[in-house]
Coordinates of C-alpha atoms (C1' of nucleotides) in Angstrom, one line a residue:
Chain A
M1 CA 17.7 -6.2 -2.2
D2 CA 14.8 -8.5 -2.0
K3 CA 13.6 -8.8 1.5
Q4 CA 12.9 -12.5 1.0
L5 CA 16.6 -13.1 0.3
V6 CA 17.9 -11.5 3.5
S7 CA 15.3 -12.8 5.9
P8 CA 15.7 -16.4 7.1
S9 CA 13.7 -18.9 5.0
Y10 CA 10.9 -19.1 7.6
R11 CA 7.7 -20.5 6.2
P12 CA 4.8 -21.5 8.4
L13 CA 3.9 -25.1 8.3
Y14 CA 0.5 -24.5 7.0
E15 CA 1.9 -22.7 4.0
Q16 CA 4.0 -25.8 3.2
I17 CA 0.9 -27.9 3.5
K18 CA -0.8 -25.5 1.2
V19 CA 1.9 -26.0 -1.4
M20 CA 1.7 -29.8 -1.1
I21 CA -2.1 -29.7 -1.5
T22 CA -1.7 -27.5 -4.6
Q23 CA 0.9 -29.9 -6.0
S24 CA -1.6 -32.7 -5.7
L25 CA -4.1 -30.6 -7.4
I26 CA -1.7 -29.9 -10.3
A27 CA -0.8 -33.5 -10.5
G28 CA -4.5 -34.3 -10.8
E29 CA -4.6 -36.5 -7.8
W30 CA -8.0 -35.0 -7.0
R31 CA -10.1 -33.9 -10.0
P32 CA -12.4 -30.9 -10.2
G33 CA -15.7 -31.5 -8.4
E34 CA -14.2 -34.4 -6.4
A35 CA -13.8 -34.4 -2.6
I36 CA -10.2 -34.3 -1.2
P37 CA -9.4 -36.5 1.8
S38 CA -10.8 -35.4 5.2
E39 CA -8.8 -33.0 7.4
F40 CA -7.8 -35.9 9.7
E41 CA -6.6 -38.0 6.8
L42 CA -4.5 -35.2 5.4
A43 CA -3.2 -34.4 8.9
A44 CA -2.0 -38.0 9.2
R45 CA -0.5 -37.9 5.7
Y46 CA 1.5 -34.8 6.3
K47 CA 2.2 -35.6 10.0
V48 CA 0.8 -32.4 11.4
S49 CA -2.3 -31.6 13.5
Q50 CA -5.7 -31.3 12.1
G51 CA -5.7 -27.6 12.9
T52 CA -2.7 -26.9 10.7
V53 CA -4.3 -28.7 7.7
R54 CA -7.4 -26.7 8.5
K55 CA -5.6 -23.5 8.2
A56 CA -4.1 -24.5 4.8
I57 CA -7.5 -25.5 3.5
D58 CA -9.0 -22.3 4.9
S59 CA -6.6 -20.3 2.8
L60 CA -7.2 -22.3 -0.4
S61 CA -10.9 -22.0 0.3
A62 CA -10.6 -18.3 0.5
E63 CA -8.9 -18.3 -2.9
N64 CA -11.8 -20.3 -4.3
I65 CA -9.5 -23.2 -5.1
L66 CA -11.2 -25.5 -2.7
I67 CA -14.9 -25.5 -1.6
R68 CA -15.8 -26.6 2.0
R69 CA -19.2 -28.1 2.7
Q70 CA -20.0 -28.8 6.3
G71 CA -21.0 -32.4 6.9
K72 CA -19.9 -33.5 3.4
G73 CA -16.3 -32.7 2.8
T74 CA -13.9 -30.4 1.0
F75 CA -14.1 -30.3 -2.8
V76 CA -12.0 -29.2 -5.7
A77 CA -13.5 -26.1 -7.2
T78 CA -14.8 -26.4 -10.8
H79 CA -16.2 -24.2 -13.5
N80 CA -18.6 -26.9 -14.4
A81 CA -21.0 -26.9 -11.4
D82 CA -24.2 -25.0 -12.1
V83 CA -23.9 -23.0 -8.9
I84 CA -20.4 -21.7 -9.6
K85 CA -21.0 -21.1 -13.3
L86 CA -20.0 -17.6 -14.4
R87 CA -17.6 -17.3 -11.6
F88 CA -15.7 -14.6 -13.4
L89 CA -18.6 -12.8 -15.0
R90 CA -19.1 -9.4 -13.5
L91 CA -21.5 -8.1 -16.1
T92 CA -25.1 -8.0 -14.9
S93 CA -28.2 -6.6 -16.4
V94 CA -29.6 -3.4 -14.8
T95 CA -32.1 -5.6 -13.0
G96 CA -29.2 -7.2 -11.1
Q97 CA -29.5 -10.7 -12.6
K98 CA -26.6 -12.7 -14.1
E99 CA -28.2 -14.4 -17.0
L100 CA -27.0 -17.1 -19.3
L101 CA -25.6 -15.7 -22.5
Q102 CA -26.0 -17.3 -25.9
N103 CA -22.7 -18.2 -27.6
Q104 CA -22.2 -17.7 -31.3
F105 CA -18.7 -18.6 -32.7
I106 CA -17.4 -16.5 -35.5
S107 CA -13.9 -18.0 -36.1
C108 CA -11.2 -20.1 -34.7
E109 CA -7.8 -19.8 -36.3
K110 CA -4.1 -20.5 -35.7
G111 CA -1.9 -17.6 -35.0
K112 CA 1.5 -16.6 -33.7
A113 CA 2.2 -14.6 -30.6
N114 CA 3.4 -11.1 -31.1
A115 CA 5.6 -9.4 -28.6
Y116 CA 2.8 -8.3 -26.3
M117 CA 1.0 -11.6 -26.4
A118 CA 4.3 -13.4 -25.7
K119 CA 4.9 -11.3 -22.7
T120 CA 1.3 -11.6 -21.5
L121 CA 1.1 -15.3 -21.8
Q122 CA 4.7 -16.0 -20.9
I123 CA 5.5 -17.8 -24.1
K124 CA 8.1 -17.2 -26.8
A125 CA 7.4 -14.5 -29.4
G126 CA 6.2 -16.3 -32.5
A127 CA 4.9 -19.3 -30.6
S128 CA 1.7 -20.9 -31.9
T129 CA -1.5 -19.6 -30.6
I130 CA -5.2 -20.3 -31.1
E131 CA -7.4 -17.3 -31.7
I132 CA -11.1 -17.4 -31.3
K133 CA -13.7 -14.8 -32.0
R134 CA -17.3 -15.1 -30.8
L135 CA -20.4 -13.1 -30.2
L136 CA -22.3 -13.3 -26.9
T137 CA -26.0 -12.4 -27.2
F138 CA -28.6 -11.8 -24.6
S139 CA -32.3 -12.3 -25.5
G140 CA -31.3 -12.3 -29.2
R141 CA -29.4 -9.0 -28.9
P142 CA -25.6 -8.9 -29.4
L143 CA -24.0 -7.9 -26.2
I144 CA -20.3 -8.8 -26.2
Y145 CA -17.8 -9.2 -29.0
D146 CA -15.1 -11.5 -27.7
Q147 CA -11.7 -12.2 -28.9
I148 CA -9.8 -15.0 -27.1
I149 CA -6.2 -16.1 -27.5
V150 CA -4.6 -19.1 -25.9
P151 CA -1.2 -20.7 -26.3
A152 CA -1.6 -23.7 -28.7
A153 CA 0.6 -26.1 -26.8
P154 CA -1.6 -26.8 -23.7
F155 CA -4.7 -26.8 -25.9
K156 CA -3.6 -29.2 -28.6
G157 CA -6.6 -30.2 -30.7
L158 CA -8.7 -27.2 -29.9
K159 CA -10.4 -26.5 -33.2
G160 CA -13.5 -24.8 -34.5
A161 CA -15.5 -28.0 -34.4
K162 CA -14.6 -28.7 -30.8
V163 CA -15.4 -25.2 -29.8
E164 CA -18.8 -25.0 -31.6
E165 CA -20.1 -28.3 -30.2
W166 CA -19.2 -27.4 -26.6
N167 CA -22.2 -26.4 -24.6
G168 CA -20.9 -24.4 -21.7
S169 CA -18.4 -21.8 -20.7
M170 CA -14.9 -21.8 -22.2
Y171 CA -13.5 -22.4 -18.7
S172 CA -15.6 -25.5 -18.3
M173 CA -14.2 -26.8 -21.6
Y174 CA -10.6 -26.0 -20.7
E175 CA -11.1 -27.9 -17.5
S176 CA -13.0 -30.9 -18.9
V177 CA -11.2 -31.4 -22.2
F178 CA -7.7 -30.1 -21.5
G179 CA -7.3 -30.4 -17.7
V180 CA -6.5 -26.7 -17.5
R181 CA -8.2 -25.1 -14.5
M182 CA -8.3 -21.3 -14.2
I183 CA -8.2 -20.1 -10.6
R184 CA -7.7 -16.3 -10.9
A185 CA -8.0 -13.5 -13.5
E186 CA -7.1 -9.9 -13.9
E187 CA -9.3 -7.5 -15.8
R188 CA -8.4 -4.1 -17.2
L189 CA -11.3 -1.9 -18.2
K190 CA -11.5 1.1 -20.5
A191 CA -14.1 2.9 -22.5
V192 CA -13.5 2.9 -26.2
G193 CA -15.3 3.7 -29.4
A194 CA -16.4 0.8 -31.5
D195 CA -14.1 0.1 -34.4
R196 CA -15.6 -1.0 -37.8
E197 CA -15.3 -4.8 -37.2
T198 CA -16.9 -4.6 -33.7
A199 CA -19.5 -2.1 -34.8
N200 CA -20.6 -4.5 -37.6
A201 CA -20.6 -7.5 -35.2
L202 CA -22.7 -5.7 -32.6
G203 CA -24.9 -3.8 -35.1
L204 CA -23.8 -0.4 -34.0
K205 CA -22.3 2.8 -35.5
E206 CA -18.6 3.1 -35.5
G207 CA -17.4 5.1 -32.5
F208 CA -20.3 4.0 -30.2
P209 CA -19.0 3.8 -26.6
L210 CA -18.2 0.3 -25.5
L211 CA -16.7 -1.2 -22.3
S212 CA -13.4 -2.8 -23.2
V213 CA -12.5 -5.6 -20.8
E214 CA -9.1 -7.1 -21.2
R215 CA -8.7 -10.3 -19.2
V216 CA -5.8 -12.5 -18.4
S217 CA -6.6 -15.8 -16.7
F218 CA -4.2 -17.8 -14.6
T219 CA -4.0 -21.4 -13.7
Y220 CA -2.1 -22.9 -10.7
G221 CA 1.1 -21.2 -9.9
D222 CA -0.1 -18.0 -11.4
K223 CA 0.7 -19.2 -14.9
P224 CA -1.2 -17.1 -17.5
M225 CA -3.2 -19.3 -19.9
E226 CA -5.7 -17.2 -21.6
W227 CA -5.9 -13.7 -22.9
R228 CA -9.3 -12.2 -23.7
L229 CA -10.7 -9.0 -25.0
G230 CA -14.4 -8.4 -24.6
L231 CA -16.1 -5.3 -26.1
C232 CA -19.4 -4.9 -24.2
L233 CA -22.5 -2.9 -24.9
T234 CA -23.4 -1.4 -21.6
D235 CA -26.6 0.5 -22.1
D236 CA -28.7 -2.3 -20.5
H237 CA -25.9 -3.9 -18.5
H238 CA -23.2 -2.8 -16.1
Y239 CA -20.0 -4.3 -14.7
L240 CA -20.1 -4.8 -10.9
S241 CA -17.0 -4.3 -8.8
E242 CA -17.0 -4.6 -5.0
L243 CA -14.4 -2.7 -3.1
E244 CA -13.1 -3.5 0.4
Chain B
M1 CA -39.5 -18.3 3.9
D2 CA -36.2 -16.9 5.0
K3 CA -33.9 -19.7 6.1
Q4 CA -32.6 -17.6 9.0
L5 CA -36.1 -17.5 10.5
V6 CA -36.7 -21.3 10.5
S7 CA -33.3 -22.4 11.6
P8 CA -32.4 -22.0 15.3
S9 CA -30.7 -18.8 16.2
Y10 CA -27.3 -20.4 16.4
R11 CA -24.5 -17.8 16.1
P12 CA -20.8 -18.8 16.7
L13 CA -19.2 -17.0 19.6
Y14 CA -16.6 -15.3 17.4
E15 CA -19.4 -13.7 15.4
Q16 CA -20.9 -12.2 18.5
I17 CA -17.5 -10.9 19.5
K18 CA -17.2 -9.4 16.1
V19 CA -20.4 -7.6 16.6
M20 CA -19.3 -6.3 19.9
I21 CA -16.0 -5.1 18.5
T22 CA -17.9 -3.4 15.7
Q23 CA -20.1 -1.7 18.2
S24 CA -17.1 -0.3 20.0
L25 CA -15.9 1.0 16.7
I26 CA -19.2 2.7 15.9
A27 CA -19.3 4.2 19.4
G28 CA -15.8 5.6 18.8
E29 CA -14.2 3.8 21.7
W30 CA -11.2 3.3 19.5
R31 CA -10.5 5.9 16.8
P32 CA -9.1 5.4 13.3
G33 CA -5.4 4.8 13.4
E34 CA -5.4 3.9 17.1
A35 CA -4.6 0.5 18.5
I36 CA -7.4 -1.6 20.0
P37 CA -6.7 -3.6 23.2
S38 CA -4.5 -6.7 22.8
E39 CA -6.1 -10.1 22.1
F40 CA -5.6 -11.2 25.7
E41 CA -7.3 -8.1 27.1
L42 CA -10.3 -8.5 24.8
A43 CA -10.5 -12.2 25.7
A44 CA -10.6 -11.2 29.3
R45 CA -13.2 -8.5 28.7
Y46 CA -15.5 -10.8 26.7
K47 CA -14.8 -13.9 28.9
V48 CA -13.7 -16.1 26.0
S49 CA -10.4 -17.6 25.0
Q50 CA -7.8 -15.7 23.1
G51 CA -8.3 -18.0 20.1
T52 CA -11.9 -16.9 19.8
V53 CA -11.1 -13.2 19.9
R54 CA -8.4 -13.9 17.3
K55 CA -10.9 -15.4 14.9
A56 CA -13.2 -12.4 15.3
I57 CA -10.3 -10.1 14.6
D58 CA -9.1 -12.2 11.7
S59 CA -12.5 -11.7 10.1
L60 CA -12.5 -7.9 10.6
S61 CA -9.0 -7.8 9.4
A62 CA -10.0 -9.6 6.2
E63 CA -12.7 -7.0 5.7
N64 CA -10.0 -4.2 6.0
I65 CA -11.8 -2.9 9.1
L66 CA -8.9 -3.7 11.4
I67 CA -5.2 -3.9 10.5
R68 CA -2.9 -6.3 12.4
R69 CA 0.7 -5.6 12.8
Q70 CA 2.9 -8.3 14.3
G71 CA 4.7 -7.2 17.4
K72 CA 2.8 -3.9 17.6
G73 CA -0.9 -4.5 17.9
T74 CA -4.2 -4.4 16.0
F75 CA -5.2 -1.0 14.6
V76 CA -8.4 0.6 13.4
A77 CA -8.2 1.1 9.7
T78 CA -8.2 4.6 8.4
H79 CA -8.3 6.4 5.1
N80 CA -5.7 8.9 6.4
A81 CA -2.5 6.8 6.6
D82 CA -0.3 7.3 3.6
V83 CA 0.1 3.6 3.0
I84 CA -3.7 3.0 2.7
K85 CA -4.5 6.1 0.8
L86 CA -6.5 5.5 -2.3
R87 CA -7.8 2.3 -0.9
F88 CA -10.8 2.4 -3.2
L89 CA -9.0 3.8 -6.2
R90 CA -8.8 1.1 -9.0
L91 CA -7.8 3.5 -11.7
T92 CA -4.1 3.1 -12.6
S93 CA -2.0 4.6 -15.4
V94 CA -1.0 2.3 -18.2
T95 CA 2.4 2.1 -16.5
G96 CA 0.8 0.4 -13.5
Q97 CA 1.3 3.2 -11.0
K98 CA -1.4 4.7 -8.7
E99 CA -0.5 8.3 -8.7
L100 CA -1.8 11.2 -6.7
L101 CA -4.4 13.2 -8.5
Q102 CA -4.9 16.9 -8.2
N103 CA -8.2 18.0 -6.9
Q104 CA -10.1 21.0 -8.3
F105 CA -13.5 21.8 -6.8
I106 CA -16.1 23.2 -9.1
S107 CA -19.2 23.5 -6.9
C108 CA -20.7 22.5 -3.6
E109 CA -24.5 23.1 -3.3
K110 CA -27.4 22.0 -1.3
G111 CA -29.9 19.7 -2.9
K112 CA -32.9 17.4 -2.3
A113 CA -32.9 13.7 -2.8
N114 CA -34.9 12.5 -5.8
A115 CA -36.5 9.0 -5.7
Y116 CA -33.4 7.2 -6.9
M117 CA -31.0 9.0 -4.5
A118 CA -33.4 8.4 -1.6
K119 CA -33.5 4.7 -2.3
T120 CA -29.7 4.5 -2.9
L121 CA -28.8 6.4 0.3
Q122 CA -31.7 5.1 2.3
I123 CA -33.0 8.5 3.2
K124 CA -36.4 10.0 2.6
A125 CA -37.3 11.4 -0.8
G126 CA -36.8 15.2 -0.6
A127 CA -34.4 15.0 2.3
S128 CA -31.5 17.5 2.2
T129 CA -28.3 16.5 0.4
I130 CA -25.0 18.1 -0.4
E131 CA -23.8 17.9 -4.0
I132 CA -20.3 18.4 -4.9
K133 CA -18.7 18.6 -8.4
R134 CA -15.0 18.4 -8.9
L135 CA -12.3 17.7 -11.5
L136 CA -9.4 15.4 -10.8
T137 CA -6.4 16.0 -12.9
F138 CA -3.2 14.1 -13.5
S139 CA -0.1 15.9 -14.6
G140 CA -2.2 18.9 -15.4
R141 CA -4.5 16.9 -17.6
P142 CA -8.2 16.5 -16.7
L143 CA -8.9 12.9 -16.0
I144 CA -12.1 12.5 -14.0
Y145 CA -15.2 14.6 -13.7
D146 CA -16.7 13.7 -10.4
Q147 CA -20.1 14.3 -9.0
I148 CA -20.6 13.5 -5.3
I149 CA -23.9 13.4 -3.3
V150 CA -24.1 12.8 0.4
P151 CA -27.0 13.1 2.9
A152 CA -26.8 16.5 4.6
A153 CA -27.6 15.3 8.1
P154 CA -24.4 13.4 9.0
F155 CA -22.3 16.0 7.2
K156 CA -23.6 19.1 8.8
G157 CA -21.4 22.1 8.1
L158 CA -19.9 20.6 5.0
K159 CA -19.6 23.6 2.7
G160 CA -17.5 24.8 -0.2
A161 CA -14.9 26.4 2.0
K162 CA -14.4 23.3 4.1
V163 CA -14.1 21.2 1.0
E164 CA -11.7 23.4 -0.8
E165 CA -9.3 23.8 2.1
W166 CA -9.1 20.1 2.8
N167 CA -5.9 18.6 1.5
G168 CA -6.6 14.9 1.1
S169 CA -9.2 12.4 0.0
M170 CA -12.8 12.9 0.6
Y171 CA -12.8 9.8 2.7
S172 CA -10.1 11.1 4.9
M173 CA -12.2 14.3 5.4
Y174 CA -15.4 12.4 6.2
E175 CA -13.4 10.4 8.8
S176 CA -11.5 13.3 10.4
V177 CA -14.1 16.0 10.3
F178 CA -17.4 14.1 10.6
G179 CA -16.4 10.7 12.1
V180 CA -17.9 8.8 9.2
R181 CA -15.7 5.9 8.2
M182 CA -16.3 4.1 4.9
I183 CA -15.5 0.5 5.0
R184 CA -16.9 -0.8 1.7
A185 CA -18.1 0.3 -1.7
E186 CA -19.8 -1.0 -4.7
E187 CA -19.0 0.3 -8.2
R188 CA -21.1 -0.1 -11.4
L189 CA -19.2 0.5 -14.6
K190 CA -20.4 1.5 -18.0
A191 CA -19.1 3.0 -21.1
V192 CA -20.9 6.2 -22.1
G193 CA -20.4 9.1 -24.5
A194 CA -19.5 12.4 -22.9
D195 CA -22.4 14.8 -22.4
R196 CA -21.9 18.5 -23.0
E197 CA -21.1 19.5 -19.4
T198 CA -18.6 16.7 -19.0
A199 CA -17.1 17.2 -22.4
N200 CA -16.5 20.9 -21.5
A201 CA -15.0 20.0 -18.1
L202 CA -12.6 17.5 -19.6
G203 CA -11.8 19.3 -22.7
L204 CA -13.3 16.8 -25.1
K205 CA -15.8 16.5 -27.9
E206 CA -19.3 15.5 -27.0
G207 CA -19.8 11.8 -27.4
F208 CA -16.2 10.9 -26.6
P209 CA -16.2 7.4 -24.9
L210 CA -15.8 7.7 -21.1
L211 CA -15.8 5.1 -18.3
S212 CA -18.7 5.8 -16.1
V213 CA -18.1 4.7 -12.5
E214 CA -21.1 4.9 -10.2
R215 CA -20.0 4.2 -6.6
V216 CA -22.0 3.8 -3.4
S217 CA -19.9 3.8 -0.2
F218 CA -21.0 2.2 3.0
T219 CA -20.1 2.8 6.6
Y220 CA -20.5 0.3 9.5
G221 CA -23.6 -1.8 9.3
D222 CA -23.7 -1.5 5.6
K223 CA -25.3 1.9 5.8
P224 CA -24.9 3.8 2.5
M225 CA -23.3 7.3 3.1
E226 CA -22.1 8.5 -0.3
W227 CA -23.1 8.3 -3.9
R228 CA -20.6 9.2 -6.5
L229 CA -20.5 9.3 -10.3
G230 CA -17.1 9.6 -11.9
L231 CA -16.6 10.0 -15.6
C232 CA -13.1 8.9 -16.5
L233 CA -10.9 9.4 -19.5
T234 CA -9.3 6.0 -20.1
D235 CA -6.9 6.5 -23.0
D236 CA -3.9 6.6 -20.6
H237 CA -5.5 4.8 -17.7
H238 CA -7.4 1.7 -17.0
Y239 CA -9.6 0.3 -14.2
L240 CA -8.1 -2.8 -12.6
S241 CA -10.3 -5.6 -11.3
E242 CA -9.0 -8.8 -9.8
L243 CA -11.2 -11.9 -10.0
E244 CA -11.0 -14.9 -7.8
Chain C
dG1 C1' 13.3 -8.2 28.1
dA2 C1' 8.5 -7.3 27.9
dG3 C1' 4.6 -7.2 25.1
dT4 C1' 2.3 -8.0 20.8
dG5 C1' 0.5 -10.9 17.1
dG6 C1' 1.5 -15.7 14.6
dT7 C1' 1.9 -20.6 14.7
dC8 C1' 1.0 -25.2 16.3
dT9 C1' -0.9 -28.7 19.0
dA10 C1' -4.4 -31.8 21.3
dG11 C1' -8.7 -32.5 22.7
dA12 C1' -13.7 -31.7 23.5
dC13 C1' -17.9 -30.7 21.7
dC14 C1' -21.4 -29.0 18.1
dA15 C1' -23.9 -28.6 13.5
dC16 C1' -24.7 -30.8 9.3
dC17 C1' -25.2 -34.6 6.0
dA18 C1' -26.1 -39.2 4.3
dA19 C1' -27.1 -43.8 4.7
Chain D
dT1 C1' -25.3 -43.5 13.6
dG2 C1' -20.9 -42.4 11.9
dG3 C1' -18.2 -39.2 9.4
dT4 C1' -17.4 -34.5 7.9
dG5 C1' -16.4 -29.8 8.7
dG6 C1' -17.0 -25.8 12.4
dT7 C1' -16.2 -24.0 17.0
dC8 C1' -13.9 -23.3 21.3
dT9 C1' -10.5 -23.9 24.6
dA10 C1' -5.8 -24.0 26.9
dG11 C1' -1.3 -23.9 26.6
dA12 C1' 3.4 -23.9 24.4
dC13 C1' 6.5 -21.7 21.6
dC14 C1' 8.0 -18.5 17.7
dA15 C1' 8.7 -13.9 15.3
dC16 C1' 8.5 -9.1 15.5
dT17 C1' 8.8 -4.4 17.7
dC18 C1' 10.4 -1.2 20.8
dA19 C1' 12.4 0.7 24.8

DNA sequence: GAGTGGTCTAGACCACCAA
DNA sequence: TGGTGGTCTAGACCACTCA
């Protein structure tokens, strides 16, 4: 039996505060990049001590959902700000730098979720999706062949034109145009041989070893909102993972 | 100029406590798996409040250096305990399970650090090293061809015999036999084609795509103590990375 | 029941930032 | 100079573990 069900429904106060703050974030009361009320104001609103609000904010800050800045305030995390750009990018050149990649869109089409995609994105099988393919290049050299699938419903109006004219990361667009904020992602990595399509796109021979990065991104409440498959050339770059 | 040098040398109390606790760990005052003194005892020892000790322990706990257990005490993290075994293993089968791998040693020889290894392990070029090769298999099938290099000095007496008779992870052995505790690691991933040696070891054709995982492990004080290169077959397995 | 870590409070003071 | 987050304290009470 689930332990949660037998144990009494004890939840620390600061976790409840955390939930309430998260709900305000979902409702859009505070938008990405904006400051939330000060710890004292929130303490007054929720009728708890400042220390308890602090602990809730500490936790959200550790999850990169809020950003604290001493002397200034606490801000809603965003994928727009220059400093946090490429928050989810783990691929770095052998010199150690994370550099800006050039974005070249190949296609943007409507699709329908197959069984796997339905399960992954928690939508109904056959539900409408939007499928994007693009090529990311570095210094003129193709580096990643990316396939992106999102459910159509939350991204109504996302079309090729919209995608092509956007100058920034996909996450930044999701956030600014559709109000969908990604807060977490899971990546599954494998080594694969390039298939014909990818080999052509990247200018390689079929079977050339590529790093396959399958990513699922989640918005508030651990709701999956994007599936992505990136096939990466890793002769000049590597994927950095820190273990603790 | 380094910001640390111009700003006053202000360090919060709890960080100083953290350093003192870490020093006790290095000195071996509390051994892996053992409990450290209670928060009140430490508060008395360091002449600070319990809350300040708590904050220091919180931080070490977040870094997986200490483990808190409500009602029992705070314990020194170990690679021996069953529950924390495979702490650094990110490779999971497609079914999602982390399973025990069989260990088959191939060789264990003395070597000398080349320029790259010297830089990586922060030892002198030409310093003595120990080089181990092994094969990790899962359900009888070769999965990872592993090459491990450690500086000879801290691992005096590490020989083939010792390695082969040890029944557990390398980290568990480092800890139990040599008192070297790894607390952190960095991994750099690439996709590569199998070379002849690896292809033979894993029973593949040359050029077969493999996930190359280069790992450097650190002990207290961010001192690098092990270099490792694992070449992994990823048709049935994948490497899981969580992004926040 | 005694001892441990976990939560919560209230208040003081410090470091940082902007106006 | 006033407001923000960051630190530190002291004390109360709660939840968990084990003898």
